[in-house]
mmCIF file of C-alpha atoms and ligand atoms in Angstrom:
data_model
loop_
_atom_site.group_PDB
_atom_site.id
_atom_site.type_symbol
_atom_site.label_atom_id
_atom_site.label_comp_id
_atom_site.label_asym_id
_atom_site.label_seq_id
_atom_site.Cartn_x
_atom_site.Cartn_y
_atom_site.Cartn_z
ATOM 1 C CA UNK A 957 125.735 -0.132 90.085
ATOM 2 C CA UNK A 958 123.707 2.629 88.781
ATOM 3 C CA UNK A 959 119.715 2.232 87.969
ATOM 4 C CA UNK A 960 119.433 -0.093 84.738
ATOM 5 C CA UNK A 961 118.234 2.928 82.457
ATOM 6 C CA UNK A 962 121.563 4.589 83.102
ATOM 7 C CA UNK A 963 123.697 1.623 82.520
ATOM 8 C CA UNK A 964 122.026 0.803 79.501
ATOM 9 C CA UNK A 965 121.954 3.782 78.294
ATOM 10 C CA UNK A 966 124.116 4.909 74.910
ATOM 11 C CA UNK A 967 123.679 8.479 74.640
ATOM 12 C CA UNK A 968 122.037 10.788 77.390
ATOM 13 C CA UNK A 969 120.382 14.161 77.554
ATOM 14 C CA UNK A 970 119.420 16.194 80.494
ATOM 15 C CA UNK A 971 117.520 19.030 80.891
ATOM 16 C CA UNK A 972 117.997 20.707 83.778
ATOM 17 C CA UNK A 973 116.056 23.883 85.634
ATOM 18 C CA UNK A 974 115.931 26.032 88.394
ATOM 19 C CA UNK A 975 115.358 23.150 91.168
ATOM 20 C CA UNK A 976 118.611 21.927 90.698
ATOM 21 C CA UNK A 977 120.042 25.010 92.077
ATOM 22 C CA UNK A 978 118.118 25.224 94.802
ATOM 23 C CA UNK A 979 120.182 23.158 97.518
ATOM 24 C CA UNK A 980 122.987 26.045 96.380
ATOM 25 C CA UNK A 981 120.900 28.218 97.637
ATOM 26 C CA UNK A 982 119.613 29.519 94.755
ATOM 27 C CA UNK A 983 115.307 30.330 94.770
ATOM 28 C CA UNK A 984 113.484 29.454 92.181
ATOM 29 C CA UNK A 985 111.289 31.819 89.922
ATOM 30 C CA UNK A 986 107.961 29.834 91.635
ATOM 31 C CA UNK A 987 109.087 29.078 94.680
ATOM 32 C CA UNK A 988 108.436 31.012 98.043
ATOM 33 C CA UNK A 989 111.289 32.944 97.531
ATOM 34 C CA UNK A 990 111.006 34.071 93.738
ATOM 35 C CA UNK A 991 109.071 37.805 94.882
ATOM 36 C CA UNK A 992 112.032 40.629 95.453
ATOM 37 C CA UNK A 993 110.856 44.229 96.555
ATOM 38 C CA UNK A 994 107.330 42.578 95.536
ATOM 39 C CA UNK A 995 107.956 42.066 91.788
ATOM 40 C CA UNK A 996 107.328 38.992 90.199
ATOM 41 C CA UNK A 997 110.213 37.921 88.094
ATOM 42 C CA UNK A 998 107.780 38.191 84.964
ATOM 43 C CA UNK A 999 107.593 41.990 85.665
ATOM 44 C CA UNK A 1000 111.030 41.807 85.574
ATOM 45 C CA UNK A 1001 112.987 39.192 82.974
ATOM 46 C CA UNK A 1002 111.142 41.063 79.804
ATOM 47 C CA UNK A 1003 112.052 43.184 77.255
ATOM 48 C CA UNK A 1004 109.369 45.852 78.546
ATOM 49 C CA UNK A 1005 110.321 45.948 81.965
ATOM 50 C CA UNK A 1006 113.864 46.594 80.771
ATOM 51 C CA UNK A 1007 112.793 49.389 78.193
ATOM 52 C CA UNK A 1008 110.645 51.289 81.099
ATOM 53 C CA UNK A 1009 113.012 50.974 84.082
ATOM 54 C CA UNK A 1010 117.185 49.354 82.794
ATOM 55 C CA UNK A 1011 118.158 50.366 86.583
ATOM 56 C CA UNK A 1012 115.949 48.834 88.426
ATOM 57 C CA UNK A 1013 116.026 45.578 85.951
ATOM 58 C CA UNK A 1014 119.905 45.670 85.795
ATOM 59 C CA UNK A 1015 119.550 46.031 90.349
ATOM 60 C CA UNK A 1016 117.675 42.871 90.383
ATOM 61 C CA UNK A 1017 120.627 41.138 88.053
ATOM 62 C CA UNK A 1018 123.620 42.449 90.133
ATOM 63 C CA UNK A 1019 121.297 40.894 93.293
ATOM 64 C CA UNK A 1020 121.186 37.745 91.768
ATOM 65 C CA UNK A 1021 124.903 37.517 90.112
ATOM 66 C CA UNK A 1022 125.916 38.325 93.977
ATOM 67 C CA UNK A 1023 123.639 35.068 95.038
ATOM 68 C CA UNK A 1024 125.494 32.830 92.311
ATOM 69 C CA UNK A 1025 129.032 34.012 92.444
ATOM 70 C CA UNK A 1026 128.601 33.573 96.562
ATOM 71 C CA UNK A 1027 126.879 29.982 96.126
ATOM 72 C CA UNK A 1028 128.387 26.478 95.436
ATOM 73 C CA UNK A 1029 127.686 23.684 92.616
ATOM 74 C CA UNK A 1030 126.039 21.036 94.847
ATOM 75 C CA UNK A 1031 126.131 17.310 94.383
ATOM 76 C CA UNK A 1032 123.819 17.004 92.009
ATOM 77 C CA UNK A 1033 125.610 19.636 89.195
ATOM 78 C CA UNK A 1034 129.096 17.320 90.273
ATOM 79 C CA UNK A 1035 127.264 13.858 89.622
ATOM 80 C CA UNK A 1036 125.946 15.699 86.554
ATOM 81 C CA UNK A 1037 130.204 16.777 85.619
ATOM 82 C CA UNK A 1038 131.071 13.155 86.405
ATOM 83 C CA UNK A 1039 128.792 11.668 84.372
ATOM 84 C CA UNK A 1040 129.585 12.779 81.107
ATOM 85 C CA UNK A 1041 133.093 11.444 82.078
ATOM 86 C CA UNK A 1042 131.320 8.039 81.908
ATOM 87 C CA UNK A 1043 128.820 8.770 78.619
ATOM 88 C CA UNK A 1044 127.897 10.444 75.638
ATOM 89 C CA UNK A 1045 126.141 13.130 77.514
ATOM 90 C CA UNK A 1046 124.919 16.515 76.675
ATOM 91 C CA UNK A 1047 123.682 18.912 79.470
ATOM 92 C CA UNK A 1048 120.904 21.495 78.294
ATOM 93 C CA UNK A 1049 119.948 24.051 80.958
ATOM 94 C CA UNK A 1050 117.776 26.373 81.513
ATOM 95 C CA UNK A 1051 119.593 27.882 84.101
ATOM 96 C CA UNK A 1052 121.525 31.321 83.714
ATOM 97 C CA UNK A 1053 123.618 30.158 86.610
ATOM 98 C CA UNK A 1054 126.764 28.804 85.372
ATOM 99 C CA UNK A 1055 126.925 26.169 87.944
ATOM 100 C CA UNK A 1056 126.901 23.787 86.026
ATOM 101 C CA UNK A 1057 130.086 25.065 83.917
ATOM 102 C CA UNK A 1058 131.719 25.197 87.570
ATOM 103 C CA UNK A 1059 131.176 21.969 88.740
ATOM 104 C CA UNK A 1060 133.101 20.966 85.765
ATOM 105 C CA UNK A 1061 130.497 20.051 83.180
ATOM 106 C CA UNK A 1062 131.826 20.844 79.585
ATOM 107 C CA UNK A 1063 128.564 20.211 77.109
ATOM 108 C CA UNK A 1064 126.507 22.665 78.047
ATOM 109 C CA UNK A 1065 124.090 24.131 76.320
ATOM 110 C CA UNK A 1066 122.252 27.375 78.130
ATOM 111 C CA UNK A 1067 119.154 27.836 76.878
ATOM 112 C CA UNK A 1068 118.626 31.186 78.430
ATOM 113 C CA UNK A 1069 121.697 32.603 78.164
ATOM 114 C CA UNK A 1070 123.588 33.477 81.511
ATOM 115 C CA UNK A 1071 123.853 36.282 84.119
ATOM 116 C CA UNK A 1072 127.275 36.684 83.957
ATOM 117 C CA UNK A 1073 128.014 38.466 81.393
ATOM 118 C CA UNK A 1074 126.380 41.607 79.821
ATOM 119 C CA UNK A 1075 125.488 42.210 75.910
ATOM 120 C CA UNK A 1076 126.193 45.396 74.113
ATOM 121 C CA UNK A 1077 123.280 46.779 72.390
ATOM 122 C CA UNK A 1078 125.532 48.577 69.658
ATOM 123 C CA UNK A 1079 127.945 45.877 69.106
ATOM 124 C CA UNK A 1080 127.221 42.503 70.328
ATOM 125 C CA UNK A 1081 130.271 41.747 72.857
ATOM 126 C CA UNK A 1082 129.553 40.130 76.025
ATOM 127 C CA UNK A 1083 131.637 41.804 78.887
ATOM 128 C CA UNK A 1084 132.279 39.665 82.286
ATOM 129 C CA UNK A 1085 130.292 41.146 85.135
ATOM 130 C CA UNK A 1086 132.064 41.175 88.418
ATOM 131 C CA UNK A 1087 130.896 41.336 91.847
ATOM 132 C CA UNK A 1088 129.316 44.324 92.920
ATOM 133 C CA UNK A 1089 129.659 46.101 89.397
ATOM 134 C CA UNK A 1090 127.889 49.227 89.248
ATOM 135 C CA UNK A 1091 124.835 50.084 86.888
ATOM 136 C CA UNK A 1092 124.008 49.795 84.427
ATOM 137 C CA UNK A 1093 127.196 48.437 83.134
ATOM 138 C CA UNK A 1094 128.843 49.941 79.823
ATOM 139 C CA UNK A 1095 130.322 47.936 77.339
ATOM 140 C CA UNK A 1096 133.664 47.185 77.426
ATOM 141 C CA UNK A 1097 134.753 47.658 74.040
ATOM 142 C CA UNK A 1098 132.919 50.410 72.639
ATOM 143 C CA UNK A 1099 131.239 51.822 75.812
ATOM 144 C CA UNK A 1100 127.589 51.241 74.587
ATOM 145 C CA UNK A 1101 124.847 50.347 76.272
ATOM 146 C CA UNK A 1102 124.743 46.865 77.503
ATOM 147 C CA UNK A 1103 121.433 44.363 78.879
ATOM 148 C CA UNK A 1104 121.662 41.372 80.361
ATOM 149 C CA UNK A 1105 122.950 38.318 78.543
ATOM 150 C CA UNK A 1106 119.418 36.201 78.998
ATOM 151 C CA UNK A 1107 116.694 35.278 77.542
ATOM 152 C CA UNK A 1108 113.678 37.550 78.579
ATOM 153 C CA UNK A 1109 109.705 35.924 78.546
ATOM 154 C CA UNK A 1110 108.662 36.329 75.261
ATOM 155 C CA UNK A 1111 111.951 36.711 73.651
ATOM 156 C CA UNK A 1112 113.131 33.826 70.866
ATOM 157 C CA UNK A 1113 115.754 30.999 72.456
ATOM 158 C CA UNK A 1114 119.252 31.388 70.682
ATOM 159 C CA UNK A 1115 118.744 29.793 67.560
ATOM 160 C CA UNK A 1116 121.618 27.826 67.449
ATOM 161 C CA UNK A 1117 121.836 26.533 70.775
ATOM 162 C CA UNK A 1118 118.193 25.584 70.132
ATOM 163 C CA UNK A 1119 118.534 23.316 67.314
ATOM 164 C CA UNK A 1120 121.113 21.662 69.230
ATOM 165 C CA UNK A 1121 119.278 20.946 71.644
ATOM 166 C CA UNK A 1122 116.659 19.433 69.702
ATOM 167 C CA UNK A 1123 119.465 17.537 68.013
ATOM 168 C CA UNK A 1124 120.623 15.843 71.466
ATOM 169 C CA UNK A 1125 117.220 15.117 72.585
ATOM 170 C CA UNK A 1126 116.090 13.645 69.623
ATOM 171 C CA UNK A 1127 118.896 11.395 69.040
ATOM 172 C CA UNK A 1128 119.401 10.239 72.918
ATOM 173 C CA UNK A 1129 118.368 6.931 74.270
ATOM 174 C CA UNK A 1130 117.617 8.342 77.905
ATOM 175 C CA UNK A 1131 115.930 11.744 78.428
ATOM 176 C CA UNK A 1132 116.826 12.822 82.037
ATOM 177 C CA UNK A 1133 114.471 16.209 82.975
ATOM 178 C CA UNK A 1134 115.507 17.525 86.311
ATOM 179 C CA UNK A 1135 114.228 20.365 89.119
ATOM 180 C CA UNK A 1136 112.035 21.834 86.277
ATOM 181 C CA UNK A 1137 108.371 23.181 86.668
ATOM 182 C CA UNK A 1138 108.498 22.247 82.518
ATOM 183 C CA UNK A 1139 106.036 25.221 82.679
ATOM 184 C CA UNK A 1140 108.285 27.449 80.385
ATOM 185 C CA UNK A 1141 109.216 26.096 77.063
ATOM 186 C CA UNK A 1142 110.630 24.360 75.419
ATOM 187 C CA UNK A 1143 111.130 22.370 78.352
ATOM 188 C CA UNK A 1144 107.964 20.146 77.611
ATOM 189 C CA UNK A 1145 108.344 19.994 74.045
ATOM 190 C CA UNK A 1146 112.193 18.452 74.253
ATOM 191 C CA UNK A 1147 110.980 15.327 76.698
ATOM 192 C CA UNK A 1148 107.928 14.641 74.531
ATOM 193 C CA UNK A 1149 110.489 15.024 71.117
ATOM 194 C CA UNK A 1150 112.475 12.250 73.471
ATOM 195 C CA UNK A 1151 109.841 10.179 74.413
ATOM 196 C CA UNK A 1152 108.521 10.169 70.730
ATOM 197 C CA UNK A 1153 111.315 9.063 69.173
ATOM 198 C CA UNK A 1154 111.382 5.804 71.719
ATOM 199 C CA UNK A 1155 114.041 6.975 74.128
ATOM 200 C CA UNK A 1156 113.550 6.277 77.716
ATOM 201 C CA UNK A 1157 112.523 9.729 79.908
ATOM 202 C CA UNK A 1158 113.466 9.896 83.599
ATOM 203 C CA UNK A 1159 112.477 13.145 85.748
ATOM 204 C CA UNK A 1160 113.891 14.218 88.921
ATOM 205 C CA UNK A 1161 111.628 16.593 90.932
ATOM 206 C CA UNK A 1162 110.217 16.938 94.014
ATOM 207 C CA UNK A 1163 107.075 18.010 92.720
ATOM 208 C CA UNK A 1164 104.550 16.282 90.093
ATOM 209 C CA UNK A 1165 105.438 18.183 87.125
ATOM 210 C CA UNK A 1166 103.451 18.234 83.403
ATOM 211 C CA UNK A 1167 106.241 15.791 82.497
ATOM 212 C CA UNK A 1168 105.235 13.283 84.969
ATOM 213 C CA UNK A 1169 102.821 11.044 83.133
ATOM 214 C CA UNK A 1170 105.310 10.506 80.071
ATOM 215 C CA UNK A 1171 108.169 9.813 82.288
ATOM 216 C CA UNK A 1172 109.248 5.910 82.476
ATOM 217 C CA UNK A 1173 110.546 6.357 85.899
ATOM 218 C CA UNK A 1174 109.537 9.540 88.364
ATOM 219 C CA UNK A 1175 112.213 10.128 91.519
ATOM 220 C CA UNK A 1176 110.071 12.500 94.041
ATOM 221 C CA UNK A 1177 113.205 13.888 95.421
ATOM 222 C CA UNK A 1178 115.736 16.838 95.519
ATOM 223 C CA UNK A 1179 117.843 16.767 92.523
ATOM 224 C CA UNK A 1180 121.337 15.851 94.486
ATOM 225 C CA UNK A 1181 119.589 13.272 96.412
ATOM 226 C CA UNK A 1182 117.264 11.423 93.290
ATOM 227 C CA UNK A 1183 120.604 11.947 91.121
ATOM 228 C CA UNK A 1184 122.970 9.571 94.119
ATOM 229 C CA UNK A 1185 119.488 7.013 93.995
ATOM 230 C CA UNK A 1186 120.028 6.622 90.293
ATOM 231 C CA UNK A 1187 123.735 6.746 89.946
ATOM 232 C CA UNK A 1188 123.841 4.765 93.706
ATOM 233 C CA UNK A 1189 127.144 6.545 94.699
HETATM 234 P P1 NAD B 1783 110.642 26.831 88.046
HETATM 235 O O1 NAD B 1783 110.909 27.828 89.114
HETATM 236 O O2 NAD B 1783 109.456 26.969 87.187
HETATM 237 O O3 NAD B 1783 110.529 25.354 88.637
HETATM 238 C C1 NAD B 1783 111.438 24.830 89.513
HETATM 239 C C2 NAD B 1783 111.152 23.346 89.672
HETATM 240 O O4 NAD B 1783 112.138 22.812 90.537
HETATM 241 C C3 NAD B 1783 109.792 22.998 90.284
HETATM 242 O O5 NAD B 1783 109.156 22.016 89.499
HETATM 243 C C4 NAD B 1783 110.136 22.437 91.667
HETATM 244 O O6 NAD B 1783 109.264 21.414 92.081
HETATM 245 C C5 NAD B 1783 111.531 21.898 91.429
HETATM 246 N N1 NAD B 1783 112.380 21.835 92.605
HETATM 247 C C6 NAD B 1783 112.365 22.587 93.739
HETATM 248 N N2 NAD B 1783 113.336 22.208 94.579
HETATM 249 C C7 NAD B 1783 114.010 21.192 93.965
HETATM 250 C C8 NAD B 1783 115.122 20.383 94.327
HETATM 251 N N3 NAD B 1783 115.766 20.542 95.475
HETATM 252 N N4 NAD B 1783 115.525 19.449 93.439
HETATM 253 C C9 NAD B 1783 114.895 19.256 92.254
HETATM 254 N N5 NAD B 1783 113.827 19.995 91.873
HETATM 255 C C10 NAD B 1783 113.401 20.941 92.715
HETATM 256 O O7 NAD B 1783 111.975 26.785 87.221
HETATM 257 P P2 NAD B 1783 112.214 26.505 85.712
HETATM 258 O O8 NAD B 1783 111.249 25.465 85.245
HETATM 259 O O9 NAD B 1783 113.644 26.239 85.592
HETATM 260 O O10 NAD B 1783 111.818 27.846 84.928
HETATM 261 C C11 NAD B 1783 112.032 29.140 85.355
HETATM 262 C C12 NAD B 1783 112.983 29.967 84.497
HETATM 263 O O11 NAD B 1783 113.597 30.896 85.351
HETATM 264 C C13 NAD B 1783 114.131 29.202 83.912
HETATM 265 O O12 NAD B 1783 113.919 29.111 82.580
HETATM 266 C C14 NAD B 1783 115.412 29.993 84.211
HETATM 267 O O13 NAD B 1783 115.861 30.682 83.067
HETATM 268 C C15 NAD B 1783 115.007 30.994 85.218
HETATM 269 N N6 NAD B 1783 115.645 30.801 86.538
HETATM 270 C C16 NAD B 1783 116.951 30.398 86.633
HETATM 271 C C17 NAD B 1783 117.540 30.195 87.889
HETATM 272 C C18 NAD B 1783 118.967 29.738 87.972
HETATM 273 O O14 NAD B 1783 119.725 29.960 87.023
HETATM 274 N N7 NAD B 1783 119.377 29.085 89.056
HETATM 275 C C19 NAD B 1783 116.789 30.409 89.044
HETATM 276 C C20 NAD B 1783 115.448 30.839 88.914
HETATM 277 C C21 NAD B 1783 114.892 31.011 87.651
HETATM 278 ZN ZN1 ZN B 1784 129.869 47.470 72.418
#
């Protein structure tokens, strides 16, 4: 039997962040291992950094698209898959991952776009980027310059993709906010939208978080292990 809020439950949204990835192996922006070549990420995931220095920006996104396409979904992103076998479910991330999408997990929404795929700066198309590609990456189509296909501090969320999130969290039953500092928005604002409109808000995390004294039920533990406590696989 899983916890009471889950079996109850009607309709479900989770927010996910970068915690959840961690037991693939995958740091964290404020975690111990977030620094590379002593940059913070913020010096790096914005539109400035990008405009003064595309190499070494587009370096530090073929060093993390090596990470992800070498790690694994772990339990947690496959309870995550299994569970919207089970319920109305619809998985907003704010990862730029994808391992989510490989664990099998269909409703996704990304939040912050992905690293696996470049953007054209002339005409829009996304281009796959493999292993190892060399940069900075042309576009495919119509050889323009290309940036990565994520959302950079201080740049607007993808509208669309925004508003549905809002729509799933507004209309759930159970909020379910996991491995997520809730630091960057809208990460707060979607749990509180939850919470506000009576639904039931269950967090997942380690850490005491911002979200932590508006959640109904607070599992201080790694994502895959807090996930098999509330689903009791
Ligand atoms: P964050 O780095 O601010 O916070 C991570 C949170 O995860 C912390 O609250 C921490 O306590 C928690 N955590 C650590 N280990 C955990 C575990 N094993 N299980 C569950 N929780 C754990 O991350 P954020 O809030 O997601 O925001 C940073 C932004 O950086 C994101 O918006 C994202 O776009 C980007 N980012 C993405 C990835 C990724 O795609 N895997 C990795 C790093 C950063
Ligand atoms: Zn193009």
């Amino acid at each position: 039997m899983a916890h009471p809020l889950i079996e109850q439950a009607k309709r479900i949204a989770v927010l996910s962040g970068a915690g959840i990835s961690a037991e693939s192996g995958i740091a964290t922006f404020r975690g111990k291992d977030g620094l590379w070549k002593n940059y913070r990420p913020e010096e790096l995931a914005t539109p400035q950094a990008f405009d003064r220095n595309p190499e070494l920006v587009w370096e530090w996104y073929a060093m993390r698209l090596n990470i992800v396409l070498s790690a694994k979904p772990n339990q947690a992103h496959y309870l995550l898959a299994n569970l919207e076998k089970e319920k109305d479910l619809t998985l907003v991330t704010q990862n730029v991952d994808r391992l989510h999408h490989r664990a099998g997990s269909a409703n996704v929404l990304e939040l912050h776009g992905n690293i696996s795929h470049s953007r054209c700066l002339q005409c829009g198309h996304l281009s796959l980027l493999e292993k190892d590609f060399s940069y900075p990456p042309l576009c495919k189509v119509c050889g323009g310059r290309t940036r990565p296909n994520v959302v950079w501090f201080g740049e607007t969320l993808p509208i669309s993709v925004f508003q549905k999130s809002i729509q799933a969290f507004e209309s759930c039953d159970l909020a379910l906010i996991i491995g997520t500092s809730a630091v960057v928005e809208p990460a707060a604002s979607l749990a509180r939208l939850a919470k506000n409109k009576g639904a039931k808000v269950i967090e997942i995390n380690p850490q005491t978080t911002s979200l932590s004294h508006l959640s109904d039920l607070s599992i201080r533990a790694g994502a895959a292990k807090g996930l098999q406590e509330l689903l009791n696989n």
